[in-house]
Tab-separated table of C-alpha atoms in Angstrom:
chain	number	residue	atom	x	y	z
A	791	MET	CA	-50.690	-73.657	-56.915
A	792	ASN	CA	-50.415	-77.067	-58.550
A	793	TYR	CA	-53.395	-78.317	-60.536
A	794	ARG	CA	-51.931	-81.805	-60.854
A	795	LYS	CA	-52.300	-83.495	-57.462
A	796	THR	CA	-49.248	-85.730	-57.742
A	797	ARG	CA	-46.992	-84.911	-54.804
A	798	ALA	CA	-44.426	-86.111	-52.280
A	799	GLU	CA	-45.730	-85.546	-48.770
A	800	ILE	CA	-42.885	-84.860	-46.336
A	801	ASN	CA	-43.608	-85.731	-42.706
A	802	THR	CA	-41.228	-83.621	-40.618
A	803	ALA	CA	-42.502	-85.125	-37.359
A	804	ALA	CA	-41.387	-88.519	-38.705
A	805	LEU	CA	-37.986	-87.049	-39.547
A	806	LYS	CA	-37.514	-85.932	-35.940
A	807	HIS	CA	-38.744	-89.294	-34.638
A	808	ASN	CA	-36.241	-91.188	-36.768
A	809	LEU	CA	-33.362	-88.899	-35.872
A	810	ARG	CA	-34.086	-89.443	-32.188
A	811	TRP	CA	-33.933	-93.199	-32.838
A	812	VAL	CA	-30.509	-92.672	-34.420
A	813	ARG	CA	-29.435	-90.523	-31.482
A	814	ALA	CA	-30.435	-93.246	-29.000
A	815	ALA	CA	-28.513	-95.867	-30.998
A	816	SER	CA	-25.403	-93.679	-31.208
A	817	GLY	CA	-24.439	-93.524	-27.563
A	818	SER	CA	-22.486	-90.368	-26.764
A	819	ALA	CA	-21.476	-89.720	-30.394
A	820	SER	CA	-22.274	-86.526	-32.251
A	821	ILE	CA	-24.738	-86.738	-35.147
A	822	LEU	CA	-23.947	-85.494	-38.644
A	823	GLY	CA	-27.192	-85.131	-40.584
A	824	VAL	CA	-26.483	-86.082	-44.203
A	825	VAL	CA	-28.691	-83.930	-46.433
A	826	LYS	CA	-26.969	-84.242	-49.801
A	827	ALA	CA	-29.021	-84.661	-52.987
A	828	ASP	CA	-31.593	-82.113	-51.792
A	829	GLY	CA	-32.087	-83.868	-48.486
A	830	TYR	CA	-32.245	-87.326	-50.130
A	831	GLY	CA	-34.960	-85.963	-52.408
A	832	HIS	CA	-37.135	-84.698	-49.560
A	833	GLY	CA	-36.284	-81.008	-49.995
A	834	ILE	CA	-33.340	-79.308	-48.323
A	835	LYS	CA	-35.379	-76.621	-46.570
A	836	PRO	CA	-37.990	-78.762	-44.781
A	837	VAL	CA	-35.347	-81.320	-43.835
A	838	CYS	CA	-32.844	-78.837	-42.406
A	839	ASP	CA	-35.518	-76.748	-40.708
A	840	ALA	CA	-36.836	-79.868	-38.969
A	841	LEU	CA	-33.379	-81.106	-37.955
A	842	GLU	CA	-31.800	-77.835	-36.843
A	843	HIS	CA	-32.216	-78.705	-33.173
A	844	GLU	CA	-31.805	-82.468	-33.620
A	845	VAL	CA	-28.351	-82.816	-35.232
A	846	ASP	CA	-24.917	-81.432	-34.406
A	847	ALA	CA	-23.911	-80.531	-37.979
A	848	PHE	CA	-24.990	-81.137	-41.583
A	849	ALA	CA	-23.183	-82.826	-44.472
A	850	VAL	CA	-23.615	-82.388	-48.225
A	851	GLY	CA	-21.865	-83.757	-51.289
A	852	PHE	CA	-20.188	-80.686	-52.760
A	853	THR	CA	-19.877	-76.931	-52.440
A	854	ASP	CA	-22.913	-76.031	-54.549
A	855	GLU	CA	-25.099	-78.129	-52.244
A	856	ALA	CA	-23.623	-76.389	-49.207
A	857	LEU	CA	-24.460	-72.998	-50.731
A	858	ALA	CA	-27.988	-74.204	-51.528
A	859	LEU	CA	-28.425	-75.207	-47.881
A	860	ARG	CA	-27.313	-71.787	-46.668
A	861	ALA	CA	-29.648	-70.075	-49.159
A	862	ALA	CA	-32.623	-72.230	-48.131
A	863	CYS	CA	-31.924	-72.064	-44.384
A	864	PRO	CA	-30.033	-68.824	-43.677
A	865	ALA	CA	-30.839	-68.967	-39.961
A	866	SER	CA	-29.110	-72.328	-39.458
A	867	LYS	CA	-26.213	-72.139	-37.006
A	868	HIS	CA	-24.699	-75.511	-37.894
A	869	SER	CA	-21.470	-76.126	-39.710
A	870	VAL	CA	-21.868	-77.867	-43.070
A	871	LEU	CA	-19.364	-80.559	-44.080
A	872	ILE	CA	-18.494	-80.860	-47.793
A	873	LEU	CA	-17.953	-84.590	-48.280
A	874	GLU	CA	-16.174	-84.435	-51.651
A	875	GLY	CA	-13.906	-81.649	-50.446
A	876	CYS	CA	-12.922	-78.427	-52.206
A	877	GLN	CA	-11.459	-78.360	-55.692
A	878	THR	CA	-10.500	-74.664	-55.867
A	879	ALA	CA	-9.079	-71.937	-53.643
A	880	GLU	CA	-12.311	-69.980	-54.097
A	881	GLU	CA	-14.255	-72.804	-52.454
A	882	LEU	CA	-11.924	-72.746	-49.455
A	883	LYS	CA	-12.613	-69.022	-49.018
A	884	LEU	CA	-16.351	-69.775	-49.183
A	885	CYS	CA	-15.838	-72.310	-46.400
A	886	VAL	CA	-14.530	-69.523	-44.182
A	887	ASP	CA	-17.318	-67.111	-45.105
A	888	LYS	CA	-20.168	-69.624	-44.842
A	889	ASN	CA	-19.074	-71.798	-41.888
A	890	PHE	CA	-18.351	-74.876	-44.005
A	891	SER	CA	-15.909	-77.588	-43.026
A	892	THR	CA	-14.361	-79.732	-45.731
A	893	VAL	CA	-12.932	-83.169	-46.408
A	894	VAL	CA	-9.362	-83.616	-47.600
A	895	HIS	CA	-9.019	-86.933	-49.441
A	896	CYS	CA	-5.951	-86.520	-51.669
A	897	LEU	CA	-2.584	-84.776	-51.956
A	898	GLN	CA	-3.915	-82.130	-54.345
A	899	GLN	CA	-6.514	-81.009	-51.790
A	900	LEU	CA	-3.901	-80.928	-49.039
A	901	GLU	CA	-1.586	-78.739	-51.123
A	902	LEU	CA	-4.460	-76.455	-52.121
A	903	LEU	CA	-5.317	-75.967	-48.461
A	904	GLU	CA	-1.711	-75.345	-47.430
A	905	GLN	CA	-1.240	-72.716	-50.137
A	906	ALA	CA	-4.547	-70.903	-49.615
A	907	SER	CA	-4.770	-67.427	-48.132
A	908	LEU	CA	-7.606	-67.673	-45.617
A	909	LYS	CA	-8.937	-65.211	-43.058
A	910	GLN	CA	-9.333	-67.969	-40.477
A	911	PRO	CA	-8.571	-71.683	-40.207
A	912	LEU	CA	-10.992	-74.441	-41.169
A	913	ASP	CA	-12.148	-77.667	-39.544
A	914	ILE	CA	-10.807	-80.444	-41.757
A	915	TRP	CA	-11.985	-84.029	-42.080
A	916	LEU	CA	-9.169	-86.271	-43.357
A	917	LYS	CA	-10.564	-89.191	-45.329
A	918	ILE	CA	-8.560	-92.400	-45.022
A	919	ASP	CA	-9.200	-95.314	-47.385
A	920	THR	CA	-9.599	-98.479	-45.305
A	921	GLY	CA	-10.828	-100.643	-48.183
A	922	MET	CA	-13.547	-99.000	-50.252
A	923	HIS	CA	-11.028	-97.567	-52.745
A	924	ARG	CA	-13.175	-94.675	-53.907
A	925	LEU	CA	-11.898	-91.609	-52.044
A	926	GLY	CA	-9.243	-91.267	-49.376
A	927	ILE	CA	-5.540	-91.506	-48.706
A	928	ALA	CA	-3.817	-94.817	-48.035
A	929	THR	CA	-3.534	-95.785	-44.377
A	930	ASP	CA	0.278	-95.610	-44.536
A	931	GLN	CA	0.023	-91.955	-45.590
A	932	ALA	CA	-2.114	-90.942	-42.618
A	933	ASP	CA	0.741	-89.854	-40.372
A	934	LEU	CA	2.251	-87.591	-43.032
A	935	PHE	CA	-1.108	-85.962	-43.782
A	936	VAL	CA	-1.995	-85.464	-40.121
A	937	LYS	CA	1.346	-83.805	-39.416
A	938	ARG	CA	1.060	-81.483	-42.408
A	939	LEU	CA	-2.503	-80.550	-41.573
A	940	GLU	CA	-1.665	-79.822	-37.958
A	941	ALA	CA	1.291	-77.710	-39.056
A	942	SER	CA	-0.862	-75.566	-41.352
A	943	SER	CA	-2.158	-72.215	-40.128
A	944	ASN	CA	-5.240	-72.843	-42.297
A	945	VAL	CA	-6.345	-75.803	-40.154
A	946	ALA	CA	-8.300	-75.427	-36.921
A	947	SER	CA	-8.930	-79.122	-36.233
A	948	VAL	CA	-8.552	-82.525	-37.869
A	949	THR	CA	-11.252	-85.208	-37.751
A	950	LEU	CA	-10.333	-88.648	-39.128
A	951	MET	CA	-12.923	-90.466	-41.213
A	952	SER	CA	-13.367	-93.505	-43.413
A	953	HIS	CA	-16.219	-94.997	-45.434
A	954	LEU	CA	-17.540	-98.546	-45.350
A	955	ALA	CA	-18.109	-100.431	-48.590
A	956	ASN	CA	-20.501	-103.090	-47.269
A	957	ALA	CA	-22.050	-101.765	-44.067
A	958	ASP	CA	-25.493	-103.006	-45.134
A	959	THR	CA	-24.294	-106.615	-45.552
A	960	GLY	CA	-22.163	-109.182	-43.772
A	961	LEU	CA	-19.266	-109.337	-46.237
A	962	PRO	CA	-15.790	-110.061	-44.802
A	963	LEU	CA	-14.378	-106.670	-45.870
A	964	ASN	CA	-16.291	-105.195	-42.916
A	965	HIS	CA	-13.922	-106.897	-40.478
A	966	PHE	CA	-10.854	-105.620	-42.302
A	967	GLN	CA	-12.142	-102.046	-42.476
A	968	ARG	CA	-13.099	-102.103	-38.793
A	969	GLN	CA	-9.597	-103.353	-37.903
A	970	GLN	CA	-8.022	-100.551	-39.943
A	971	TYR	CA	-10.245	-97.993	-38.246
A	972	GLU	CA	-9.460	-99.294	-34.760
A	973	ALA	CA	-5.745	-98.986	-35.553
A	974	ILE	CA	-6.300	-95.353	-36.555
A	975	LYS	CA	-8.113	-94.712	-33.263
A	976	ARG	CA	-5.221	-96.169	-31.283
A	977	THR	CA	-2.661	-94.115	-33.211
A	978	TYR	CA	-4.580	-90.840	-32.872
A	979	PRO	CA	-6.576	-91.151	-29.646
A	980	GLU	CA	-6.925	-87.378	-29.244
A	981	HIS	CA	-8.624	-86.836	-32.609
A	982	ARG	CA	-12.314	-86.944	-33.370
A	983	ARG	CA	-13.273	-89.551	-35.961
A	984	SER	CA	-16.107	-90.970	-38.030
A	985	LEU	CA	-16.750	-94.445	-39.418
A	986	HIS	CA	-20.394	-95.215	-38.641
A	987	ASN	CA	-23.069	-94.443	-41.201
A	988	SER	CA	-26.715	-95.489	-40.908
A	989	ALA	CA	-26.131	-99.097	-41.940
A	990	ALA	CA	-23.102	-99.491	-39.661
A	991	LEU	CA	-25.280	-98.714	-36.637
A	992	LEU	CA	-27.278	-101.845	-37.487
A	993	ASN	CA	-24.425	-104.173	-38.446
A	994	PRO	CA	-23.292	-106.611	-35.717
A	995	GLN	CA	-19.834	-106.717	-37.326
A	996	LEU	CA	-19.460	-102.956	-37.028
A	997	ARG	CA	-21.860	-101.652	-34.454
A	998	GLY	CA	-19.638	-101.415	-31.367
A	999	GLU	CA	-20.433	-98.481	-29.126
A	1000	PRO	CA	-19.876	-95.048	-30.692
A	1001	GLU	CA	-17.977	-92.875	-28.245
A	1002	SER	CA	-17.929	-89.178	-27.453
A	1003	LYS	CA	-15.149	-88.535	-29.975
A	1004	ASP	CA	-17.143	-90.239	-32.751
A	1005	TRP	CA	-19.374	-88.679	-35.370
A	1006	VAL	CA	-22.228	-90.844	-36.702
A	1007	ARG	CA	-23.192	-89.915	-40.256
A	1008	SER	CA	-26.972	-90.295	-40.339
A	1009	GLY	CA	-28.416	-90.752	-43.812
A	1010	LEU	CA	-31.163	-93.134	-44.893
A	1011	LEU	CA	-32.212	-94.066	-41.351
A	1012	MET	CA	-33.368	-90.567	-40.498
A	1013	TYR	CA	-35.550	-90.537	-43.611
A	1014	GLY	CA	-37.363	-93.559	-42.204
A	1015	VAL	CA	-35.912	-96.375	-44.289
A	1016	ASN	CA	-33.862	-99.280	-42.951
A	1017	PRO	CA	-30.612	-99.556	-44.964
A	1018	SER	CA	-29.561	-102.909	-43.498
A	1019	GLU	CA	-29.949	-106.399	-44.879
A	1020	LEU	CA	-28.884	-107.814	-41.501
A	1021	THR	CA	-31.052	-106.105	-38.877
A	1022	GLU	CA	-34.754	-105.438	-39.438
A	1023	ILE	CA	-35.915	-102.362	-37.534
A	1024	GLN	CA	-38.327	-100.858	-40.079
A	1025	LYS	CA	-41.252	-100.993	-37.638
A	1026	GLU	CA	-39.390	-98.605	-35.345
A	1027	LEU	CA	-39.068	-96.005	-38.113
A	1028	ILE	CA	-41.607	-93.775	-39.851
A	1029	PRO	CA	-41.145	-93.122	-43.587
A	1030	VAL	CA	-40.734	-89.394	-44.133
A	1031	MET	CA	-41.739	-89.333	-47.803
A	1032	SER	CA	-45.096	-90.589	-49.074
A	1033	LEU	CA	-45.278	-90.382	-52.858
A	1034	LYS	CA	-48.897	-90.010	-53.958
A	1035	ALA	CA	-50.787	-89.440	-57.204
A	1036	PRO	CA	-54.464	-89.298	-58.209
A	1037	ILE	CA	-56.474	-91.662	-60.347
A	1038	ILE	CA	-57.334	-89.870	-63.606
A	1039	ALA	CA	-59.138	-92.662	-65.494
A	1040	ILE	CA	-60.871	-95.995	-64.852
A	1041	HIS	CA	-61.398	-98.629	-67.556
A	1042	ASP	CA	-62.967	-102.069	-67.726
A	1043	LEU	CA	-60.957	-104.526	-69.808
A	1044	LYS	CA	-62.110	-107.778	-71.301
A	1045	LYS	CA	-60.116	-110.971	-71.041
A	1046	GLY	CA	-57.345	-110.761	-73.636
A	1047	ASP	CA	-57.133	-106.956	-73.690
A	1048	SER	CA	-53.666	-105.472	-73.217
A	1049	VAL	CA	-52.647	-102.172	-71.712
A	1050	GLY	CA	-49.778	-99.717	-72.200
A	1051	TYR	CA	-46.799	-99.390	-74.501
A	1052	GLY	CA	-45.585	-102.648	-75.973
A	1053	SER	CA	-48.721	-104.477	-74.796
A	1054	GLN	CA	-46.581	-106.150	-72.153
A	1055	TRP	CA	-49.499	-107.047	-69.899
A	1056	THR	CA	-52.634	-108.851	-71.040
A	1057	ALA	CA	-55.729	-109.372	-68.912
A	1058	ALA	CA	-56.170	-113.042	-67.981
A	1059	ALA	CA	-59.794	-112.283	-67.040
A	1060	ASP	CA	-62.134	-109.324	-67.140
A	1061	THR	CA	-60.273	-106.609	-65.237
A	1062	ARG	CA	-60.857	-103.071	-63.981
A	1063	ILE	CA	-57.804	-100.821	-64.204
A	1064	ALA	CA	-57.083	-97.310	-62.991
A	1065	THR	CA	-54.730	-94.860	-64.677
A	1066	VAL	CA	-52.604	-92.917	-62.170
A	1067	ALA	CA	-50.958	-89.556	-62.827
A	1068	ILE	CA	-47.350	-90.479	-62.241
A	1069	GLY	CA	-44.603	-91.835	-64.470
A	1070	TYR	CA	-40.898	-92.079	-65.028
A	1071	ALA	CA	-40.593	-88.316	-65.593
A	1072	ASP	CA	-41.677	-87.988	-61.938
A	1073	GLY	CA	-39.057	-90.452	-60.747
A	1074	TYR	CA	-41.267	-93.535	-60.627
A	1075	PRO	CA	-38.943	-96.121	-62.186
A	1076	ARG	CA	-39.714	-97.308	-65.691
A	1077	GLN	CA	-38.220	-100.714	-64.923
A	1078	CYS	CA	-40.871	-101.541	-62.311
A	1079	MET	CA	-42.263	-104.960	-63.129
A	1080	ASN	CA	-45.869	-106.032	-63.369
A	1081	GLY	CA	-47.083	-106.690	-59.830
A	1082	THR	CA	-45.198	-103.809	-58.201
A	1083	PRO	CA	-47.445	-102.805	-55.286
A	1084	THR	CA	-49.326	-99.548	-54.820
A	1085	PHE	CA	-51.914	-98.646	-52.169
A	1086	VAL	CA	-55.427	-97.294	-52.771
A	1087	ASN	CA	-58.476	-97.119	-50.498
A	1088	GLY	CA	-56.832	-99.251	-47.827
A	1089	GLN	CA	-55.716	-102.059	-50.138
A	1090	ARG	CA	-52.731	-102.993	-52.253
A	1091	ALA	CA	-53.121	-102.781	-56.009
A	1092	SER	CA	-50.627	-104.132	-58.522
A	1093	LEU	CA	-48.953	-102.281	-61.367
A	1094	VAL	CA	-49.995	-103.652	-64.753
A	1095	GLY	CA	-48.394	-102.616	-68.038
A	1096	ARG	CA	-45.330	-100.551	-68.743
A	1097	VAL	CA	-44.594	-97.348	-66.827
A	1098	SER	CA	-45.065	-94.360	-69.145
A	1099	MET	CA	-43.540	-90.898	-68.884
A	1100	ASP	CA	-46.565	-89.432	-67.070
A	1101	MET	CA	-48.811	-92.371	-66.142
A	1102	ILE	CA	-49.060	-95.889	-64.803
A	1103	THR	CA	-51.959	-98.338	-64.723
A	1104	ILE	CA	-52.950	-100.504	-61.756
A	1105	ASP	CA	-55.354	-103.410	-61.281
A	1106	ILE	CA	-58.251	-102.344	-59.014
A	1107	THR	CA	-60.632	-105.230	-59.831
A	1108	HIS	CA	-60.684	-106.400	-56.203
A	1109	ILE	CA	-61.186	-102.958	-54.625
A	1110	ASP	CA	-64.678	-101.521	-54.155
A	1111	ASP	CA	-65.692	-97.894	-54.583
A	1112	VAL	CA	-62.554	-96.627	-56.338
A	1113	ALA	CA	-63.310	-93.279	-57.938
A	1114	MET	CA	-61.685	-90.664	-60.092
A	1115	GLY	CA	-59.400	-88.461	-58.019
A	1116	ASP	CA	-58.697	-91.076	-55.349
A	1117	ASP	CA	-55.120	-90.994	-54.080
A	1118	VAL	CA	-52.717	-93.829	-54.833
A	1119	GLU	CA	-49.626	-94.232	-52.663
A	1120	LEU	CA	-46.586	-95.357	-54.626
A	1121	TRP	CA	-44.370	-95.615	-51.544
A	1122	GLY	CA	-44.566	-94.305	-48.012
A	1123	GLU	CA	-46.294	-95.403	-44.814
A	1124	ASN	CA	-48.236	-98.232	-46.486
A	1125	ILE	CA	-45.885	-99.313	-49.277
A	1126	ASP	CA	-42.274	-99.897	-48.262
A	1127	VAL	CA	-39.980	-98.075	-50.677
A	1128	ARG	CA	-37.559	-101.004	-50.381
A	1129	GLU	CA	-40.185	-103.322	-51.882
A	1130	VAL	CA	-40.694	-100.987	-54.824
A	1131	ALA	CA	-36.924	-100.783	-55.253
A	1132	ARG	CA	-36.662	-104.563	-55.419
A	1133	CYS	CA	-39.390	-104.621	-58.083
A	1134	ALA	CA	-37.324	-102.116	-60.080
A	1135	ASP	CA	-33.987	-103.875	-59.501
A	1136	THR	CA	-32.571	-100.831	-57.751
A	1137	ILE	CA	-32.166	-99.407	-54.233
A	1138	SER	CA	-34.301	-97.171	-52.041
A	1139	TRP	CA	-31.669	-94.397	-52.100
A	1140	HIS	CA	-32.141	-94.224	-55.878
A	1141	LEU	CA	-35.917	-93.889	-55.656
A	1142	LEU	CA	-35.948	-91.206	-52.968
A	1143	THR	CA	-33.228	-89.042	-54.501
A	1144	GLY	CA	-34.648	-89.593	-57.985
A	1145	THR	CA	-38.069	-88.150	-57.208
A	1146	SER	CA	-38.376	-85.479	-59.883
A	1147	VAL	CA	-38.403	-81.721	-59.349
A	1148	ARG	CA	-41.775	-81.615	-61.083
A	1149	VAL	CA	-43.269	-83.434	-58.084
A	1150	PRO	CA	-44.123	-80.808	-55.432
A	1151	ARG	CA	-42.940	-81.488	-51.896
A	1152	VAL	CA	-45.832	-80.898	-49.509
A	1153	VAL	CA	-44.710	-80.559	-45.907
A	1154	LYS	CA	-46.814	-82.303	-43.268
A	1155	GLY	CA	-46.437	-82.594	-39.508
């Protein structure tokens, strides 16, 4: 039981709706549900339970996250891809025992795999750097790596993948990375591959038509948030997380009164404010500016004053019948998380994954 009513409501029906939108946009491709960072902050168990029959496999960041998924959802039959790959021989043995597949993105990981003593071979995803320069082998090393992987008794299959640096925008690097990827497809037509993430599905430079050998890596889209700056489809999605908190105080300020630490906001006229039980310790960003929107009793209300560790204050002067205990939505179905992110000079990924563990996830739908 939680006495504090601050919570993140997780709409699993919305999750399924969004994933089906992704599926329709992905042609005949397989869908990899990306659930790293505790299901993008939504909770690994409700997310994976809802998506078990909607995706073709799951992906996480690293081995500990893969183990957490198996512990939370022991009945899941899906393979789990470890996107950062394995760093030790022990992790490779866990991959065999737990039905994990793993990325190989460097020579050290290739050698570790070749030298491992495994009970059965693993499905390997070879990451090729087409221009992001974060993880992956150089394109001119691909042939050597593919041959060595295919020669290893520890390898069951090889999927070729790359990662886009600017899928959410129209920067020229997109064209170069797409050209590199198309060359890889032509060189290895028999292999499965993966380039498209959520934003790439919406980018005219990259969209194409995913084929049956492709894997689409579905991240932010399935959580109901449009990742693209180029294609606006937010109305077709349903936000999965609604972050809500109760009003715990109401005060009437006189013109000239200030509120909060640093007295950074001063009332220009007589003003009624509400104090809301959420703060930066809950993941609501401290850098949110005055005017950041919230939603209460069917209307938008602006943040006033600095975000504290446990509380914020909002201007409710224009809203009738606001009472103690009323819910305030910080983001969700009525307040676009992208708008809040812009007010905090950050991104929606940051807000969702940064929602604190002290905020209970309440599953709806």
